[in-house]
Amino acid sequence: MKQISTLLLLFFFTILHAQDDQKTSGLFYKASLSATLTNNEDYTIGNDNDESFINLNGIFFNNTLGYQFDIRSSIGLNIEYGHYLDQSLNFLPVYLDFTYNIFDFDDQVFIRGGYGKLIDLGKAFENGNMYKAGIGYRAYDDDFKNSWLIGFDFSRKRFGFRQEEKLSSFAVFLEFMLF
């Protein structure tokens, strides 16, 4: 009986130690690059020009400092620079986002949403507010700490006089997360 209890005790401590190797909560940093695309209204099928049907409309650089509560949920403080090429608009949103993993396998499928303020840095930047919603896929490295995230975001920005101007965009993102 003593041998069985010793083996059970060793097994229990081995399981506890193995679970400590996988970090499930704590601070993280995330860097992101995303782009929004639009269709080229001047494109015609069979043209000999070097025009493409899809054009780049906006590019965004994002930095996030966040906290992961558990394996499924996290919150982040984001600062992003966004430039829309066709409209010649610059944005600097600062916002909070919440991410929730809806499928938790070795890799994860997640949804996220965020809301924040467009910071006014003078004439070149627009003042207002924004919200964002997205879905994506998260793939971990071999140690299950750092990860790559890829997915789609929808964002809506309200700006201008009395925030009556609106700009909606659908973007593809690629992010790297250090945990």
PDB file of N, CA and C in Angstrom, residues 60-132:
ATOM      1  N   PHE A  60      -1.978  49.462 -41.823  1.00  0.00           N
ATOM      2  CA  PHE A  60      -2.058  49.726 -40.387  1.00  0.00           C
ATOM      3  C   PHE A  60      -0.913  49.027 -39.665  1.00  0.00           C
ATOM      4  N   PHE A  61      -0.302  49.744 -38.715  1.00  0.00           N
ATOM      5  CA  PHE A  61       0.730  49.197 -37.835  1.00  0.00           C
ATOM      6  C   PHE A  61       0.209  49.308 -36.407  1.00  0.00           C
ATOM      7  N   ASN A  62       0.207  48.196 -35.681  1.00  0.00           N
ATOM      8  CA  ASN A  62      -0.387  48.164 -34.353  1.00  0.00           C
ATOM      9  C   ASN A  62       0.591  47.580 -33.344  1.00  0.00           C
ATOM     10  N   ASN A  63       0.614  48.145 -32.150  1.00  0.00           N
ATOM     11  CA  ASN A  63       1.355  47.617 -31.004  1.00  0.00           C
ATOM     12  C   ASN A  63       0.363  47.409 -29.868  1.00  0.00           C
ATOM     13  N   THR A  64       0.479  46.273 -29.198  1.00  0.00           N
ATOM     14  CA  THR A  64      -0.442  45.922 -28.121  1.00  0.00           C
ATOM     15  C   THR A  64       0.347  45.473 -26.907  1.00  0.00           C
ATOM     16  N   LEU A  65      -0.028  45.992 -25.754  1.00  0.00           N
ATOM     17  CA  LEU A  65       0.453  45.492 -24.477  1.00  0.00           C
ATOM     18  C   LEU A  65      -0.778  44.971 -23.753  1.00  0.00           C
ATOM     19  N   GLY A  66      -0.748  43.697 -23.376  1.00  0.00           N
ATOM     20  CA  GLY A  66      -1.956  43.114 -22.820  1.00  0.00           C
ATOM     21  C   GLY A  66      -1.704  42.148 -21.696  1.00  0.00           C
ATOM     22  N   TYR A  67      -2.811  41.622 -21.197  1.00  0.00           N
ATOM     23  CA  TYR A  67      -2.777  40.631 -20.127  1.00  0.00           C
ATOM     24  C   TYR A  67      -3.706  39.485 -20.500  1.00  0.00           C
ATOM     25  N   GLN A  68      -3.171  38.260 -20.449  1.00  0.00           N
ATOM     26  CA  GLN A  68      -3.977  37.072 -20.699  1.00  0.00           C
ATOM     27  C   GLN A  68      -4.421  36.510 -19.359  1.00  0.00           C
ATOM     28  N   PHE A  69      -5.758  36.423 -19.180  1.00  0.00           N
ATOM     29  CA  PHE A  69      -6.320  35.960 -17.921  1.00  0.00           C
ATOM     30  C   PHE A  69      -6.204  34.447 -17.759  1.00  0.00           C
ATOM     31  N   ASP A  70      -6.503  33.715 -18.803  1.00  0.00           N
ATOM     32  CA  ASP A  70      -6.443  32.254 -18.804  1.00  0.00           C
ATOM     33  C   ASP A  70      -6.217  31.817 -20.245  1.00  0.00           C
ATOM     34  N   ILE A  71      -6.436  30.538 -20.522  1.00  0.00           N
ATOM     35  CA  ILE A  71      -6.183  30.024 -21.864  1.00  0.00           C
ATOM     36  C   ILE A  71      -7.141  30.614 -22.889  1.00  0.00           C
ATOM     37  N   ARG A  72      -8.298  31.115 -22.478  1.00  0.00           N
ATOM     38  CA  ARG A  72      -9.321  31.571 -23.415  1.00  0.00           C
ATOM     39  C   ARG A  72      -9.442  33.090 -23.567  1.00  0.00           C
ATOM     40  N   SER A  73      -9.150  33.888 -22.575  1.00  0.00           N
ATOM     41  CA  SER A  73      -9.485  35.317 -22.645  1.00  0.00           C
ATOM     42  C   SER A  73      -8.299  36.218 -22.329  1.00  0.00           C
ATOM     43  N   SER A  74      -8.290  37.373 -23.003  1.00  0.00           N
ATOM     44  CA  SER A  74      -7.238  38.363 -22.768  1.00  0.00           C
ATOM     45  C   SER A  74      -7.784  39.749 -23.089  1.00  0.00           C
ATOM     46  N   ILE A  75      -7.086  40.751 -22.567  1.00  0.00           N
ATOM     47  CA  ILE A  75      -7.422  42.148 -22.808  1.00  0.00           C
ATOM     48  C   ILE A  75      -6.132  42.857 -23.212  1.00  0.00           C
ATOM     49  N   GLY A  76      -6.242  43.865 -24.088  1.00  0.00           N
ATOM     50  CA  GLY A  76      -5.050  44.554 -24.546  1.00  0.00           C
ATOM     51  C   GLY A  76      -5.274  46.039 -24.739  1.00  0.00           C
ATOM     52  N   LEU A  77      -4.229  46.818 -24.498  1.00  0.00           N
ATOM     53  CA  LEU A  77      -4.212  48.248 -24.782  1.00  0.00           C
ATOM     54  C   LEU A  77      -3.437  48.428 -26.081  1.00  0.00           C
ATOM     55  N   ASN A  78      -4.089  49.004 -27.091  1.00  0.00           N
ATOM     56  CA  ASN A  78      -3.530  49.106 -28.431  1.00  0.00           C
ATOM     57  C   ASN A  78      -3.269  50.556 -28.810  1.00  0.00           C
ATOM     58  N   ILE A  79      -2.183  50.763 -29.549  1.00  0.00           N
ATOM     59  CA  ILE A  79      -1.935  52.027 -30.225  1.00  0.00           C
ATOM     60  C   ILE A  79      -1.589  51.664 -31.666  1.00  0.00           C
ATOM     61  N   GLU A  80      -2.273  52.305 -32.586  1.00  0.00           N
ATOM     62  CA  GLU A  80      -2.187  51.917 -33.994  1.00  0.00           C
ATOM     63  C   GLU A  80      -2.014  53.152 -34.871  1.00  0.00           C
ATOM     64  N   TYR A  81      -1.240  53.007 -35.920  1.00  0.00           N
ATOM     65  CA  TYR A  81      -1.167  54.039 -36.941  1.00  0.00           C
ATOM     66  C   TYR A  81      -1.841  53.479 -38.185  1.00  0.00           C
ATOM     67  N   GLY A  82      -2.773  54.224 -38.744  1.00  0.00           N
ATOM     68  CA  GLY A  82      -3.467  53.792 -39.954  1.00  0.00           C
ATOM     69  C   GLY A  82      -3.441  54.880 -41.000  1.00  0.00           C
ATOM     70  N   HIS A  83      -3.156  54.501 -42.232  1.00  0.00           N
ATOM     71  CA  HIS A  83      -3.148  55.446 -43.345  1.00  0.00           C
ATOM     72  C   HIS A  83      -3.986  54.873 -44.484  1.00  0.00           C
ATOM     73  N   TYR A  84      -4.984  55.629 -44.932  1.00  0.00           N
ATOM     74  CA  TYR A  84      -5.814  55.257 -46.074  1.00  0.00           C
ATOM     75  C   TYR A  84      -5.287  55.987 -47.302  1.00  0.00           C
ATOM     76  N   LEU A  85      -4.892  55.239 -48.309  1.00  0.00           N
ATOM     77  CA  LEU A  85      -4.252  55.804 -49.494  1.00  0.00           C
ATOM     78  C   LEU A  85      -5.224  56.603 -50.357  1.00  0.00           C
ATOM     79  N   ASP A  86      -6.382  56.039 -50.671  1.00  0.00           N
ATOM     80  CA  ASP A  86      -7.328  56.712 -51.570  1.00  0.00           C
ATOM     81  C   ASP A  86      -7.876  58.006 -50.973  1.00  0.00           C
ATOM     82  N   GLN A  87      -8.150  58.000 -49.681  1.00  0.00           N
ATOM     83  CA  GLN A  87      -8.738  59.170 -49.030  1.00  0.00           C
ATOM     84  C   GLN A  87      -7.691  60.124 -48.460  1.00  0.00           C
ATOM     85  N   SER A  88      -6.417  59.735 -48.423  1.00  0.00           N
ATOM     86  CA  SER A  88      -5.320  60.509 -47.821  1.00  0.00           C
ATOM     87  C   SER A  88      -5.644  60.892 -46.377  1.00  0.00           C
ATOM     88  N   LEU A  89      -6.079  59.900 -45.600  1.00  0.00           N
ATOM     89  CA  LEU A  89      -6.421  60.115 -44.193  1.00  0.00           C
ATOM     90  C   LEU A  89      -5.453  59.366 -43.300  1.00  0.00           C
ATOM     91  N   ASN A  90      -5.091  59.990 -42.170  1.00  0.00           N
ATOM     92  CA  ASN A  90      -4.256  59.368 -41.150  1.00  0.00           C
ATOM     93  C   ASN A  90      -5.046  59.241 -39.856  1.00  0.00           C
ATOM     94  N   PHE A  91      -4.881  58.113 -39.180  1.00  0.00           N
ATOM     95  CA  PHE A  91      -5.549  57.882 -37.906  1.00  0.00           C
ATOM     96  C   PHE A  91      -4.547  57.341 -36.900  1.00  0.00           C
ATOM     97  N   LEU A  92      -4.733  57.710 -35.640  1.00  0.00           N
ATOM     98  CA  LEU A  92      -3.948  57.165 -34.541  1.00  0.00           C
ATOM     99  C   LEU A  92      -4.924  56.727 -33.439  1.00  0.00           C
ATOM    100  N   PRO A  93      -5.524  55.541 -33.596  1.00  0.00           N
ATOM    101  CA  PRO A  93      -6.449  55.076 -32.562  1.00  0.00           C
ATOM    102  C   PRO A  93      -5.711  54.481 -31.371  1.00  0.00           C
ATOM    103  N   VAL A  94      -6.215  54.788 -30.188  1.00  0.00           N
ATOM    104  CA  VAL A  94      -5.791  54.155 -28.944  1.00  0.00           C
ATOM    105  C   VAL A  94      -7.044  53.498 -28.396  1.00  0.00           C
ATOM    106  N   TYR A  95      -6.991  52.176 -28.204  1.00  0.00           N
ATOM    107  CA  TYR A  95      -8.206  51.470 -27.826  1.00  0.00           C
ATOM    108  C   TYR A  95      -7.909  50.224 -26.998  1.00  0.00           C
ATOM    109  N   LEU A  96      -8.935  49.776 -26.271  1.00  0.00           N
ATOM    110  CA  LEU A  96      -8.899  48.521 -25.533  1.00  0.00           C
ATOM    111  C   LEU A  96      -9.575  47.452 -26.369  1.00  0.00           C
ATOM    112  N   ASP A  97      -9.022  46.239 -26.339  1.00  0.00           N
ATOM    113  CA  ASP A  97      -9.689  45.137 -27.019  1.00  0.00           C
ATOM    114  C   ASP A  97      -9.788  43.939 -26.091  1.00  0.00           C
ATOM    115  N   PHE A  98     -10.746  43.089 -26.384  1.00  0.00           N
ATOM    116  CA  PHE A  98     -10.960  41.849 -25.642  1.00  0.00           C
ATOM    117  C   PHE A  98     -10.966  40.708 -26.646  1.00  0.00           C
ATOM    118  N   THR A  99     -10.193  39.663 -26.352  1.00  0.00           N
ATOM    119  CA  THR A  99     -10.087  38.499 -27.230  1.00  0.00           C
ATOM    120  C   THR A  99     -10.565  37.269 -26.482  1.00  0.00           C
ATOM    121  N   TYR A 100     -11.343  36.427 -27.174  1.00  0.00           N
ATOM    122  CA  TYR A 100     -11.853  35.192 -26.581  1.00  0.00           C
ATOM    123  C   TYR A 100     -11.642  34.056 -27.569  1.00  0.00           C
ATOM    124  N   ASN A 101     -11.003  32.978 -27.105  1.00  0.00           N
ATOM    125  CA  ASN A 101     -10.748  31.803 -27.941  1.00  0.00           C
ATOM    126  C   ASN A 101     -11.994  30.923 -27.948  1.00  0.00           C
ATOM    127  N   ILE A 102     -12.623  30.790 -29.115  1.00  0.00           N
ATOM    128  CA  ILE A 102     -13.855  30.012 -29.183  1.00  0.00           C
ATOM    129  C   ILE A 102     -13.580  28.523 -29.365  1.00  0.00           C
ATOM    130  N   PHE A 103     -12.466  28.161 -30.001  1.00  0.00           N
ATOM    131  CA  PHE A 103     -12.039  26.770 -30.118  1.00  0.00           C
ATOM    132  C   PHE A 103     -10.652  26.683 -29.530  1.00  0.00           C
ATOM    133  N   ASP A 104     -10.449  25.792 -28.575  1.00  0.00           N
ATOM    134  CA  ASP A 104      -9.166  25.696 -27.878  1.00  0.00           C
ATOM    135  C   ASP A 104      -8.564  24.313 -28.090  1.00  0.00           C
ATOM    136  N   PHE A 105      -7.854  24.169 -29.204  1.00  0.00           N
ATOM    137  CA  PHE A 105      -7.114  22.950 -29.485  1.00  0.00           C
ATOM    138  C   PHE A 105      -5.639  23.295 -29.313  1.00  0.00           C
ATOM    139  N   ASP A 106      -4.725  22.595 -30.008  1.00  0.00           N
ATOM    140  CA  ASP A 106      -3.320  22.992 -29.956  1.00  0.00           C
ATOM    141  C   ASP A 106      -3.163  24.417 -30.474  1.00  0.00           C
ATOM    142  N   ASP A 107      -3.873  24.747 -31.542  1.00  0.00           N
ATOM    143  CA  ASP A 107      -3.964  26.110 -32.047  1.00  0.00           C
ATOM    144  C   ASP A 107      -5.380  26.598 -31.760  1.00  0.00           C
ATOM    145  N   GLN A 108      -5.604  27.890 -31.873  1.00  0.00           N
ATOM    146  CA  GLN A 108      -6.881  28.438 -31.424  1.00  0.00           C
ATOM    147  C   GLN A 108      -7.549  29.288 -32.500  1.00  0.00           C
ATOM    148  N   VAL A 109      -8.871  29.269 -32.508  1.00  0.00           N
ATOM    149  CA  VAL A 109      -9.687  30.178 -33.304  1.00  0.00           C
ATOM    150  C   VAL A 109     -10.303  31.159 -32.320  1.00  0.00           C
ATOM    151  N   PHE A 110     -10.195  32.460 -32.613  1.00  0.00           N
ATOM    152  CA  PHE A 110     -10.625  33.462 -31.647  1.00  0.00           C
ATOM    153  C   PHE A 110     -11.493  34.524 -32.308  1.00  0.00           C
ATOM    154  N   ILE A 111     -12.253  35.212 -31.458  1.00  0.00           N
ATOM    155  CA  ILE A 111     -12.981  36.413 -31.849  1.00  0.00           C
ATOM    156  C   ILE A 111     -12.478  37.538 -30.968  1.00  0.00           C
ATOM    157  N   ARG A 112     -12.604  38.769 -31.459  1.00  0.00           N
ATOM    158  CA  ARG A 112     -12.155  39.902 -30.661  1.00  0.00           C
ATOM    159  C   ARG A 112     -12.952  41.140 -31.014  1.00  0.00           C
ATOM    160  N   GLY A 113     -12.960  42.068 -30.074  1.00  0.00           N
ATOM    161  CA  GLY A 113     -13.631  43.337 -30.288  1.00  0.00           C
ATOM    162  C   GLY A 113     -12.914  44.422 -29.523  1.00  0.00           C
ATOM    163  N   GLY A 114     -13.022  45.656 -30.013  1.00  0.00           N
ATOM    164  CA  GLY A 114     -12.348  46.761 -29.349  1.00  0.00           C
ATOM    165  C   GLY A 114     -13.073  48.071 -29.572  1.00  0.00           C
ATOM    166  N   TYR A 115     -12.831  49.004 -28.663  1.00  0.00           N
ATOM    167  CA  TYR A 115     -13.425  50.333 -28.763  1.00  0.00           C
ATOM    168  C   TYR A 115     -12.425  51.337 -28.240  1.00  0.00           C
ATOM    169  N   GLY A 116     -12.311  52.493 -28.912  1.00  0.00           N
ATOM    170  CA  GLY A 116     -11.365  53.489 -28.452  1.00  0.00           C
ATOM    171  C   GLY A 116     -11.528  54.835 -29.111  1.00  0.00           C
ATOM    172  N   LYS A 117     -10.508  55.653 -28.947  1.00  0.00           N
ATOM    173  CA  LYS A 117     -10.499  57.055 -29.349  1.00  0.00           C
ATOM    174  C   LYS A 117      -9.471  57.263 -30.444  1.00  0.00           C
ATOM    175  N   LEU A 118      -9.826  58.090 -31.434  1.00  0.00           N
ATOM    176  CA  LEU A 118      -8.885  58.531 -32.458  1.00  0.00           C
ATOM    177  C   LEU A 118      -8.204  59.792 -31.936  1.00  0.00           C
ATOM    178  N   ILE A 119      -6.897  59.740 -31.770  1.00  0.00           N
ATOM    179  CA  ILE A 119      -6.130  60.833 -31.172  1.00  0.00           C
ATOM    180  C   ILE A 119      -5.833  61.892 -32.235  1.00  0.00           C
ATOM    181  N   ASP A 120      -6.043  63.141 -31.869  1.00  0.00           N
ATOM    182  CA  ASP A 120      -5.799  64.283 -32.753  1.00  0.00           C
ATOM    183  C   ASP A 120      -4.376  64.769 -32.534  1.00  0.00           C
ATOM    184  N   LEU A 121      -3.523  64.613 -33.540  1.00  0.00           N
ATOM    185  CA  LEU A 121      -2.139  65.087 -33.468  1.00  0.00           C
ATOM    186  C   LEU A 121      -1.900  66.250 -34.427  1.00  0.00           C
ATOM    187  N   GLY A 122      -2.917  67.028 -34.665  1.00  0.00           N
ATOM    188  CA  GLY A 122      -2.783  68.169 -35.576  1.00  0.00           C
ATOM    189  C   GLY A 122      -3.585  67.954 -36.842  1.00  0.00           C
ATOM    190  N   LYS A 123      -3.257  68.754 -37.858  1.00  0.00           N
ATOM    191  CA  LYS A 123      -4.018  68.720 -39.104  1.00  0.00           C
ATOM    192  C   LYS A 123      -3.921  67.388 -39.841  1.00  0.00           C
ATOM    193  N   ALA A 124      -2.826  66.671 -39.665  1.00  0.00           N
ATOM    194  CA  ALA A 124      -2.619  65.438 -40.422  1.00  0.00           C
ATOM    195  C   ALA A 124      -3.452  64.265 -39.906  1.00  0.00           C
ATOM    196  N   PHE A 125      -3.943  64.331 -38.667  1.00  0.00           N
ATOM    197  CA  PHE A 125      -4.669  63.218 -38.059  1.00  0.00           C
ATOM    198  C   PHE A 125      -6.098  63.621 -37.739  1.00  0.00           C
ATOM    199  N   GLU A 126      -7.009  62.661 -37.838  1.00  0.00           N
ATOM    200  CA  GLU A 126      -8.420  62.881 -37.576  1.00  0.00           C
ATOM    201  C   GLU A 126      -8.749  62.574 -36.119  1.00  0.00           C
ATOM    202  N   ASN A 127      -9.683  63.326 -35.556  1.00  0.00           N
ATOM    203  CA  ASN A 127     -10.148  63.154 -34.184  1.00  0.00           C
ATOM    204  C   ASN A 127     -11.514  62.458 -34.219  1.00  0.00           C
ATOM    205  N   GLY A 128     -11.762  61.538 -33.298  1.00  0.00           N
ATOM    206  CA  GLY A 128     -13.050  60.856 -33.265  1.00  0.00           C
ATOM    207  C   GLY A 128     -13.000  59.610 -32.414  1.00  0.00           C
ATOM    208  N   ASN A 129     -13.813  58.610 -32.778  1.00  0.00           N
ATOM    209  CA  ASN A 129     -13.792  57.331 -32.073  1.00  0.00           C
ATOM    210  C   ASN A 129     -13.878  56.194 -33.073  1.00  0.00           C
ATOM    211  N   MET A 130     -13.656  54.986 -32.601  1.00  0.00           N
ATOM    212  CA  MET A 130     -13.668  53.819 -33.475  1.00  0.00           C
ATOM    213  C   MET A 130     -14.051  52.573 -32.699  1.00  0.00           C
ATOM    214  N   TYR A 131     -14.547  51.587 -33.435  1.00  0.00           N
ATOM    215  CA  TYR A 131     -14.708  50.258 -32.868  1.00  0.00           C
ATOM    216  C   TYR A 131     -14.243  49.241 -33.887  1.00  0.00           C
ATOM    217  N   LYS A 132     -13.935  48.056 -33.380  1.00  0.00           N
ATOM    218  CA  LYS A 132     -13.339  47.023 -34.213  1.00  0.00           C
ATOM    219  C   LYS A 132     -13.861  45.667 -33.765  1.00  0.00           C
TER     220      LYS A 132
END
